[in-house]
XYZ file of N, CA and C in Angstrom:
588
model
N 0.853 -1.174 0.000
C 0.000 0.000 0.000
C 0.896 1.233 0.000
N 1.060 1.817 -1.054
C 2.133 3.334 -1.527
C 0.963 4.469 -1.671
N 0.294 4.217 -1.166
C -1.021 5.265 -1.147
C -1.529 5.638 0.468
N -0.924 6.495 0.607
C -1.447 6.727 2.359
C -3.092 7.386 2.277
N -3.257 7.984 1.281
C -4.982 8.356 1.380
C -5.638 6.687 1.484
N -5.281 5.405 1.216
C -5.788 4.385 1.121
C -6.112 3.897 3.184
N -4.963 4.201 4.072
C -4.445 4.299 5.178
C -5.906 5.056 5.848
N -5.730 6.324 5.584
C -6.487 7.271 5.935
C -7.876 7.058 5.794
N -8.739 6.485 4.632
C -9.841 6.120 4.587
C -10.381 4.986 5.585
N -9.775 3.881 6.009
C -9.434 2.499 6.466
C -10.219 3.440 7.716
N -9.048 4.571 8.252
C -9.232 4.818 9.554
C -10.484 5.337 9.549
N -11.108 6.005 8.763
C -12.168 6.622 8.706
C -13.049 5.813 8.606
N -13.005 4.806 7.959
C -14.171 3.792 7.948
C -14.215 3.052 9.751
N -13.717 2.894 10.120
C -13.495 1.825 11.539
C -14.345 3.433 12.170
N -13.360 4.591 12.550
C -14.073 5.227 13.548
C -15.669 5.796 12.775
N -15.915 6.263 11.645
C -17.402 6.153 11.901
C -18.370 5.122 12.184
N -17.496 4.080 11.958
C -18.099 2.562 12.683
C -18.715 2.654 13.868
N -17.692 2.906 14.429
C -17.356 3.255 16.091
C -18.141 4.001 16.961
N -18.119 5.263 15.972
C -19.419 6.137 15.969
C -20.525 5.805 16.273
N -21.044 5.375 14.932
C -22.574 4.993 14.541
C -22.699 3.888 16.149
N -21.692 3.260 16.204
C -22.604 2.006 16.912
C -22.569 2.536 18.448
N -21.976 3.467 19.025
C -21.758 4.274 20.137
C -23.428 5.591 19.831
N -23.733 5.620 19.011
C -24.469 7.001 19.262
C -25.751 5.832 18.357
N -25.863 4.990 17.929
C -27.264 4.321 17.679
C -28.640 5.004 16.321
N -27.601 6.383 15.938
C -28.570 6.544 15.099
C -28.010 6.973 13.786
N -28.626 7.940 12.861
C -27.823 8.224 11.930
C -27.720 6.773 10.944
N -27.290 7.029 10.027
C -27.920 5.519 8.599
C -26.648 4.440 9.221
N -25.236 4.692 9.570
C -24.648 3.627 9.641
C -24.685 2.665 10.846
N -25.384 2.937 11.722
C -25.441 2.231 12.245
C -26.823 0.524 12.312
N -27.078 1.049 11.356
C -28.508 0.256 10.603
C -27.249 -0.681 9.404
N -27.737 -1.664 9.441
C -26.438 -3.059 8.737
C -27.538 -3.897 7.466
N -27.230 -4.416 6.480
C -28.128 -5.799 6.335
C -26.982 -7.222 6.114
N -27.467 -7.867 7.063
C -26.139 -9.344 7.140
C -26.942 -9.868 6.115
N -26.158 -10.750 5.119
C -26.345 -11.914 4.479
C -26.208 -13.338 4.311
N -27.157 -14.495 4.956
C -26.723 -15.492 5.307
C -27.370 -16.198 4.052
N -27.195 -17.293 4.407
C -27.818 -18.548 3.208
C -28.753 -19.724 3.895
N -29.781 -19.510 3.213
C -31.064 -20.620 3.458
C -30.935 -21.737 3.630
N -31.802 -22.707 3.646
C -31.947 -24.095 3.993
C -31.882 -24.646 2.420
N -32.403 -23.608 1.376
C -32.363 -23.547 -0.058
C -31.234 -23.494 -0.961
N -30.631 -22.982 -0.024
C -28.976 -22.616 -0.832
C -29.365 -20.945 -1.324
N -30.628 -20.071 -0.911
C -30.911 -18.322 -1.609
C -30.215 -17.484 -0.081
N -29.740 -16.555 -0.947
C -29.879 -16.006 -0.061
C -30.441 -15.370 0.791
N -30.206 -14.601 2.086
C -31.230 -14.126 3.380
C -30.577 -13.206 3.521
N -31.623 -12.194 3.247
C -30.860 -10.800 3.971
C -31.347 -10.365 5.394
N -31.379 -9.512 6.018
C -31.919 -8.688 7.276
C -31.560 -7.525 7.643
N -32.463 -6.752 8.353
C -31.012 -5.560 8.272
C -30.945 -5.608 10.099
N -29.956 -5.828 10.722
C -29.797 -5.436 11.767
C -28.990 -4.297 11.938
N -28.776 -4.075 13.302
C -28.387 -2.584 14.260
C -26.690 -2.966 14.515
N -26.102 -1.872 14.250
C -24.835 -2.658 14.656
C -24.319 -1.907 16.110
N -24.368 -2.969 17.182
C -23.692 -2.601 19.062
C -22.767 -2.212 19.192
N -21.269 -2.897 18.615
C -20.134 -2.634 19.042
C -18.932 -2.717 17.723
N -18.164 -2.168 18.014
C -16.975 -2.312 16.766
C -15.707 -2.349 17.825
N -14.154 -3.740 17.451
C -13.575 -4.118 17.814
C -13.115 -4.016 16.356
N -11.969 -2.577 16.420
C -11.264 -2.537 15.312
C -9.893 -3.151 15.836
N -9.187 -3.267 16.743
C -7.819 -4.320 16.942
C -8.313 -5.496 16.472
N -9.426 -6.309 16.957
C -9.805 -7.542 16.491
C -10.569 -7.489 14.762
N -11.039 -6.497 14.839
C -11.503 -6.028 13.046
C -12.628 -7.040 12.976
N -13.967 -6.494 14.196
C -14.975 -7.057 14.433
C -16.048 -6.376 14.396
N -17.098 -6.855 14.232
C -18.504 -5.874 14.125
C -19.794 -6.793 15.432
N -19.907 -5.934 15.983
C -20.994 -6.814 16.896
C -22.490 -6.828 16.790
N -23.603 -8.013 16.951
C -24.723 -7.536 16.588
C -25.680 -8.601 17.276
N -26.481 -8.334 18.047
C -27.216 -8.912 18.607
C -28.641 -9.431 17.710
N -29.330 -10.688 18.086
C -30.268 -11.388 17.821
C -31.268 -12.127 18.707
N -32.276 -12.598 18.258
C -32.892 -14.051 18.886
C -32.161 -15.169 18.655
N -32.320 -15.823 19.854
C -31.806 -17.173 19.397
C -32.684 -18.088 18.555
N -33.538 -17.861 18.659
C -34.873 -18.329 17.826
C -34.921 -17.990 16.076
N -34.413 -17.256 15.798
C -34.478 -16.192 13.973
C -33.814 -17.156 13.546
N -34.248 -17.038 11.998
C -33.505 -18.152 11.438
C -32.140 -17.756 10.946
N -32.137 -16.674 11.364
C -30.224 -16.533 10.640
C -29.584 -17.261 11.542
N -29.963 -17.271 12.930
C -29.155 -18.019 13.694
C -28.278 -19.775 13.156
N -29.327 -20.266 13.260
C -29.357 -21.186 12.291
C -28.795 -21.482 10.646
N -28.805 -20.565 10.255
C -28.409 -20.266 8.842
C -26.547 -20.019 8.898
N -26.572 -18.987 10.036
C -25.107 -18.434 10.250
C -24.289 -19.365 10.962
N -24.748 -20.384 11.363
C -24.676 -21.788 11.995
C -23.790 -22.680 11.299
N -25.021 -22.910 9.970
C -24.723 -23.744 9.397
C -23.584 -23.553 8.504
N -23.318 -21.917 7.950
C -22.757 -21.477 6.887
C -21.964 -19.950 7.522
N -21.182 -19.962 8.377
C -20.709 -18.517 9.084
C -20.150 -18.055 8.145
N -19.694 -18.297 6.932
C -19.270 -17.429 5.684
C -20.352 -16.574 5.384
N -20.313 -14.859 5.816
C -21.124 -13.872 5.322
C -20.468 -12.258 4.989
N -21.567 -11.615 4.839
C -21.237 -10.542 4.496
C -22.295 -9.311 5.050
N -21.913 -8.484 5.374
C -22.527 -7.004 5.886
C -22.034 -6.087 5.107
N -23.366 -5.449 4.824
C -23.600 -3.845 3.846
C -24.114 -2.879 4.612
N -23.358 -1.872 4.972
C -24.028 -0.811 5.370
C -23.680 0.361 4.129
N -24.556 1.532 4.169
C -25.248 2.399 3.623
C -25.894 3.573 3.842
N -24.520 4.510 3.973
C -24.996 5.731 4.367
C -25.024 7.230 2.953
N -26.816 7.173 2.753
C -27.164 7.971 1.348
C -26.399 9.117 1.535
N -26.247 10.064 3.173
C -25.732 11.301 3.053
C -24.743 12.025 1.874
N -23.588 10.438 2.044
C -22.271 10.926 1.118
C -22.154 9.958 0.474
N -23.179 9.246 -0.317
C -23.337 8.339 -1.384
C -22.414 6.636 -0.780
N -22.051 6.476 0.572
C -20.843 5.707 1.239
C -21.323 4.050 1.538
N -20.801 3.216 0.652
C -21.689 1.734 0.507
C -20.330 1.091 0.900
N -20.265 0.523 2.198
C -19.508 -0.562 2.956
C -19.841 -2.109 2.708
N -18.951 -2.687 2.040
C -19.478 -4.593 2.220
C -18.344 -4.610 2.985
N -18.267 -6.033 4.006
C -17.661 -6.385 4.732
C -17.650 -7.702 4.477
N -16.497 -8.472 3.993
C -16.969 -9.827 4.599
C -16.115 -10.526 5.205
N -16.425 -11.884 5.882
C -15.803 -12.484 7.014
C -16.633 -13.736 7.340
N -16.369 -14.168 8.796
C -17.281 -14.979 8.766
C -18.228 -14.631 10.763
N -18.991 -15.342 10.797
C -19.719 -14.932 11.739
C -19.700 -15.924 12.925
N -19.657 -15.399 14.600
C -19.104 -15.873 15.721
C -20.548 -15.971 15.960
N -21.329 -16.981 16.455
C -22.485 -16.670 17.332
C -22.237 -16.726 18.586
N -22.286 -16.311 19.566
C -22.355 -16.378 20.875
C -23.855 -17.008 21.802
N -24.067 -18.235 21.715
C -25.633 -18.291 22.123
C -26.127 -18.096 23.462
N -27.469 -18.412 23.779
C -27.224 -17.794 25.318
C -26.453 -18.918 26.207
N -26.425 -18.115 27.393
C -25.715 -19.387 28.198
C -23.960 -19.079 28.144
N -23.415 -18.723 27.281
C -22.319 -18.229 27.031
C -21.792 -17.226 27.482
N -20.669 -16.757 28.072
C -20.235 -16.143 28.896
C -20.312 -14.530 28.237
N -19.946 -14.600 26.856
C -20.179 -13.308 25.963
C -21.576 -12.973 25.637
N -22.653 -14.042 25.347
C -23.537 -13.396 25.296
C -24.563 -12.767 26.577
N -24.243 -13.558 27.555
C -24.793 -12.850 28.633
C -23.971 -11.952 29.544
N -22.709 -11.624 29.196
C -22.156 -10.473 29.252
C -22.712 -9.204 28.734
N -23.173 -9.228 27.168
C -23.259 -8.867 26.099
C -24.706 -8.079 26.367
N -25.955 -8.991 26.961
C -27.398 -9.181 27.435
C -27.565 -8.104 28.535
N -26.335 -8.192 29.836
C -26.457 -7.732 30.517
C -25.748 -5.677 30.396
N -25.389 -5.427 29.305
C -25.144 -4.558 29.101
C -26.353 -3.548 29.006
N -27.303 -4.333 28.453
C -28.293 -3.606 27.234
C -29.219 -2.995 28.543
N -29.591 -1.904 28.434
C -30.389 -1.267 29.130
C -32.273 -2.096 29.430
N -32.455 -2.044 30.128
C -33.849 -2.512 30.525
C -35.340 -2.654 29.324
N -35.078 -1.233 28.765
C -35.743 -1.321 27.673
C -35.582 -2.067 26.663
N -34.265 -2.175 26.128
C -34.019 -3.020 25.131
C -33.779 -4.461 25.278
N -33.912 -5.260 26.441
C -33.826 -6.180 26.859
C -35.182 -6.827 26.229
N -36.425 -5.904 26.182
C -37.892 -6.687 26.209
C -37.969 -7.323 25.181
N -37.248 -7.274 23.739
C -37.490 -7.551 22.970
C -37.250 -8.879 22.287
N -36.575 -9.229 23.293
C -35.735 -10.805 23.716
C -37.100 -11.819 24.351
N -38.107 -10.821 24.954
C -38.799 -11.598 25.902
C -39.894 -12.341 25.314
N -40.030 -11.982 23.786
C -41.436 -12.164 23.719
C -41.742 -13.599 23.641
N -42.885 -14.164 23.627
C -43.336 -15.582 23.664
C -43.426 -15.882 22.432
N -43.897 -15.132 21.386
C -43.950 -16.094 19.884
C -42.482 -15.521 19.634
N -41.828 -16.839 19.073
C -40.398 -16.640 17.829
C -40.676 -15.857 17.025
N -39.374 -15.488 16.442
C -39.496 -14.106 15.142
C -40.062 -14.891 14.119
N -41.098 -14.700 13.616
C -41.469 -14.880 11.920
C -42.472 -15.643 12.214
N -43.072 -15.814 14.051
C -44.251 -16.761 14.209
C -45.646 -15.692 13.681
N -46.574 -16.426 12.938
C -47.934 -15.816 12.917
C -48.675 -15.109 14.103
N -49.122 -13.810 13.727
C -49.744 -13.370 14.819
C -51.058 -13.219 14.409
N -52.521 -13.318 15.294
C -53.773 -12.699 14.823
C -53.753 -11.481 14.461
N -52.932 -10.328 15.431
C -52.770 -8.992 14.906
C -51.678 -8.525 15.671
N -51.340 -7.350 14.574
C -50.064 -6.893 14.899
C -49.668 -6.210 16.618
N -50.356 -6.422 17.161
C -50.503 -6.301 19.349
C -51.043 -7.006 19.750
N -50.395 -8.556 19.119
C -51.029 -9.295 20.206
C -49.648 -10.342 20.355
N -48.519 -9.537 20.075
C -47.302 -9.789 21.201
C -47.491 -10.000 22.443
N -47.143 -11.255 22.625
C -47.155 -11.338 24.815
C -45.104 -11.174 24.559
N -44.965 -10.681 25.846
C -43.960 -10.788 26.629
C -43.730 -11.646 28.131
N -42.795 -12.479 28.019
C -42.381 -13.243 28.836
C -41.819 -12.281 29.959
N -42.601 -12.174 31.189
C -41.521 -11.008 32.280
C -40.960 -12.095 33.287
N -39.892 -11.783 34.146
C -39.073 -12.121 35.166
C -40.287 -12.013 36.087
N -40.289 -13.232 36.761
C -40.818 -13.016 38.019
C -39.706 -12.591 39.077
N -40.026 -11.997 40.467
C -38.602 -11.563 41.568
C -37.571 -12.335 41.643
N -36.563 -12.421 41.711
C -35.626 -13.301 41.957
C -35.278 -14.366 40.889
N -36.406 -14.971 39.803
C -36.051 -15.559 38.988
C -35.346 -15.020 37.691
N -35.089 -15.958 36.811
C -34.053 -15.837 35.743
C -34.988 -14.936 34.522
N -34.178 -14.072 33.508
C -34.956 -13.173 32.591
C -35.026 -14.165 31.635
N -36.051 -14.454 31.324
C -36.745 -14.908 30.063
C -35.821 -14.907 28.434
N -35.534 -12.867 28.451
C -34.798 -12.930 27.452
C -33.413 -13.258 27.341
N -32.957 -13.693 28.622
C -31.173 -14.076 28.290
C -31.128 -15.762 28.058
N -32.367 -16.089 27.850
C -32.123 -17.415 27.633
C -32.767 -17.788 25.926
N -32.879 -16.306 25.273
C -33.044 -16.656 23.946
C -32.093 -15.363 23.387
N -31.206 -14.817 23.896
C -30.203 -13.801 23.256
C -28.887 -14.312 22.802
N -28.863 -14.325 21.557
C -27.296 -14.282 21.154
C -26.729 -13.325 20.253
N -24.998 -12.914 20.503
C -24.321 -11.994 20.340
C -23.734 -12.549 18.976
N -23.708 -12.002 17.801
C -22.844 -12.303 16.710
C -21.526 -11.311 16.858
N -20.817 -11.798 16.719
C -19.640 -11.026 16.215
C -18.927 -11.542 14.591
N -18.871 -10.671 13.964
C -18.734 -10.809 12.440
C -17.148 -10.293 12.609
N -16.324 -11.204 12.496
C -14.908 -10.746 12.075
C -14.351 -10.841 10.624
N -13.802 -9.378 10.440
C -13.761 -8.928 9.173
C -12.707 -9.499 8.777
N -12.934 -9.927 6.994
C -11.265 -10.127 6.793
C -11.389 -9.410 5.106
N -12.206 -8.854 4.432
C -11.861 -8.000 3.686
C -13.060 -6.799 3.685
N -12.946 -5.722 3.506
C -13.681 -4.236 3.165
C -13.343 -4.072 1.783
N -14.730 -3.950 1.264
C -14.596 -3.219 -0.294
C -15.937 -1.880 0.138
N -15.134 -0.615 0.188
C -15.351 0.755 -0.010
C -15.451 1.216 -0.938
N -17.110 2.092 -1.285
C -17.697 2.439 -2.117
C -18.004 4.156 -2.229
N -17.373 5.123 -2.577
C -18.005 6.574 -2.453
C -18.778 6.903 -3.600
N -20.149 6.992 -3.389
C -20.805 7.768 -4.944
C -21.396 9.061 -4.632
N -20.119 10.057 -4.228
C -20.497 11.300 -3.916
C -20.747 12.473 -5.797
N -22.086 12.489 -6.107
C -21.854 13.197 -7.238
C -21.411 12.477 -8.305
N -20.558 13.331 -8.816
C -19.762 13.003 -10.177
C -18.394 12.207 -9.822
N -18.539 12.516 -8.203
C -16.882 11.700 -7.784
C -17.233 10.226 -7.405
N -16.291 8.764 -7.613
C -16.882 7.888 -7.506
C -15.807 7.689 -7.440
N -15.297 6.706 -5.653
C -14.465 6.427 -5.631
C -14.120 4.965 -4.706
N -13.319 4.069 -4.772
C -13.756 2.535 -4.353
C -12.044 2.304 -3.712
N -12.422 1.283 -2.989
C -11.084 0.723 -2.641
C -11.227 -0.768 -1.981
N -10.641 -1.450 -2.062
C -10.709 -2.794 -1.391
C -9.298 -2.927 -0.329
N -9.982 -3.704 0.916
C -9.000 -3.829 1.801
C -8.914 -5.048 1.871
N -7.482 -5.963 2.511
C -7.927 -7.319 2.980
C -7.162 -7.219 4.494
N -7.647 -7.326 5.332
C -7.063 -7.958 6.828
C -6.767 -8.927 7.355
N -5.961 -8.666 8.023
C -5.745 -9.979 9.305
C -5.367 -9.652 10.684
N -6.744 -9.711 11.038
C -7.103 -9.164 12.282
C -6.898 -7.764 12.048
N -6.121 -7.119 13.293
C -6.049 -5.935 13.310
C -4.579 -5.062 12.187
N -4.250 -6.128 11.323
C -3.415 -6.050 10.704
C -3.873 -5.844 9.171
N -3.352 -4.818 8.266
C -4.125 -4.436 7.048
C -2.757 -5.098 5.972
N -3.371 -6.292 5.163
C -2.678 -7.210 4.402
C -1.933 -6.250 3.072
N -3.501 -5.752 2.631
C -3.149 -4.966 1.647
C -4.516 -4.185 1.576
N -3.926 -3.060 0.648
C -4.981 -2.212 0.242
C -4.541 -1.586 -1.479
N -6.047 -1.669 -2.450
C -6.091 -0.961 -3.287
C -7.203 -0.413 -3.260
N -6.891 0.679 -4.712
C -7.753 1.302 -5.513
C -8.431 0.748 -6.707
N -9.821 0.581 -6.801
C -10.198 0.002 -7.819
C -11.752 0.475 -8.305
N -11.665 0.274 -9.452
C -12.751 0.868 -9.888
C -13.893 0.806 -9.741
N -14.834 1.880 -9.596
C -16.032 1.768 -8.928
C -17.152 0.873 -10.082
């Protein structure tokens, strides 16, 4: 890499990472992972992205243990994450492969116990993701009784997606500009410029 603007972008990509997933709003912190079906098609989703571990050159992202990516990312942890921020035309793929952490696991209920009270509920509910409902509020939630165990840490798991290449996309205007990275770990293998 004889291109230090190549250097400089890298860094810029990790800390608005860092950003987005520290401040929760704003387009990058909104992801879509891509896993593979029981079909061999692909599955998209878009999840939220929690945490970024740029020494480890990781992306963190919480789930049900119940969703079928779980399962999917299971079977096939070879994936990829797109984020997509329209402001400055800025299209991130990532790919790598994917860590599940299920519950019961020391990271994911590390991970569980971080999350503020509110965002915990969403772990709780009684029908699985993608179960039929009569209508759209007639979600039950599973609550903690006193002293007993939370409902939702026994269906929460933590993905961690460790990166091993970035292909960077700018379609600001008339300027259009791309680069591909490959890593290892927190170590940058190589980097070019290539055409958008």
């Amino acid at each position: 890499m004889d291109d230090a603007r190549l250097s400089v972008w890298l860094d810029t990509i990790w800390q608005d990472l860092h950003e987005a997933a520290a401040r929760r709003r704003g387009d990058l912190p909104n992801a879509t992972i891509a896993s593979v079906n029981e079909d061999g098609a692909p599955s998209l989703r878009v999840v939220v992205l929690r945490a970024v571990d740029r020494a480890a050159a990781e992306l963190s992202f919480h789930t049900d243990v119940r969703s079928e990516k779980v399962l999917q990312l299971l079977a096939r942890p070879a994936s990829e994450v797109l984020f997509w921020r329209p402001a400055d035309g800025l299209q991130l793929r990532f790919f790598g492969q994917a860590d599940l952490f299920l519950p019961g696991t020391l990271k994911a209920t590390a991970a569980y116990e971080a999350i503020p009270e509110k965002g915990r509920r969403k772990y709780r509910t009684a029908p699985a993701p993608g179960t039929p409902l009569p209508a759209p509020d007639a979600l039950d939630f599973a609550e903690a009784a006193p002293g007993a165990a939370d409902p939702g840490l026994a269906r929460f798991t933590l993905i961690t997606f460790r990166v091993s290449r970035i292909d960077a996309l700018r379609l600001d205007g008339s300027d259009q500009t791309r680069a591909f990275f490959h890593l290892d770990g927190d170590r940058l293998r190589s980097a070019t410029w290539i055409a958008p």
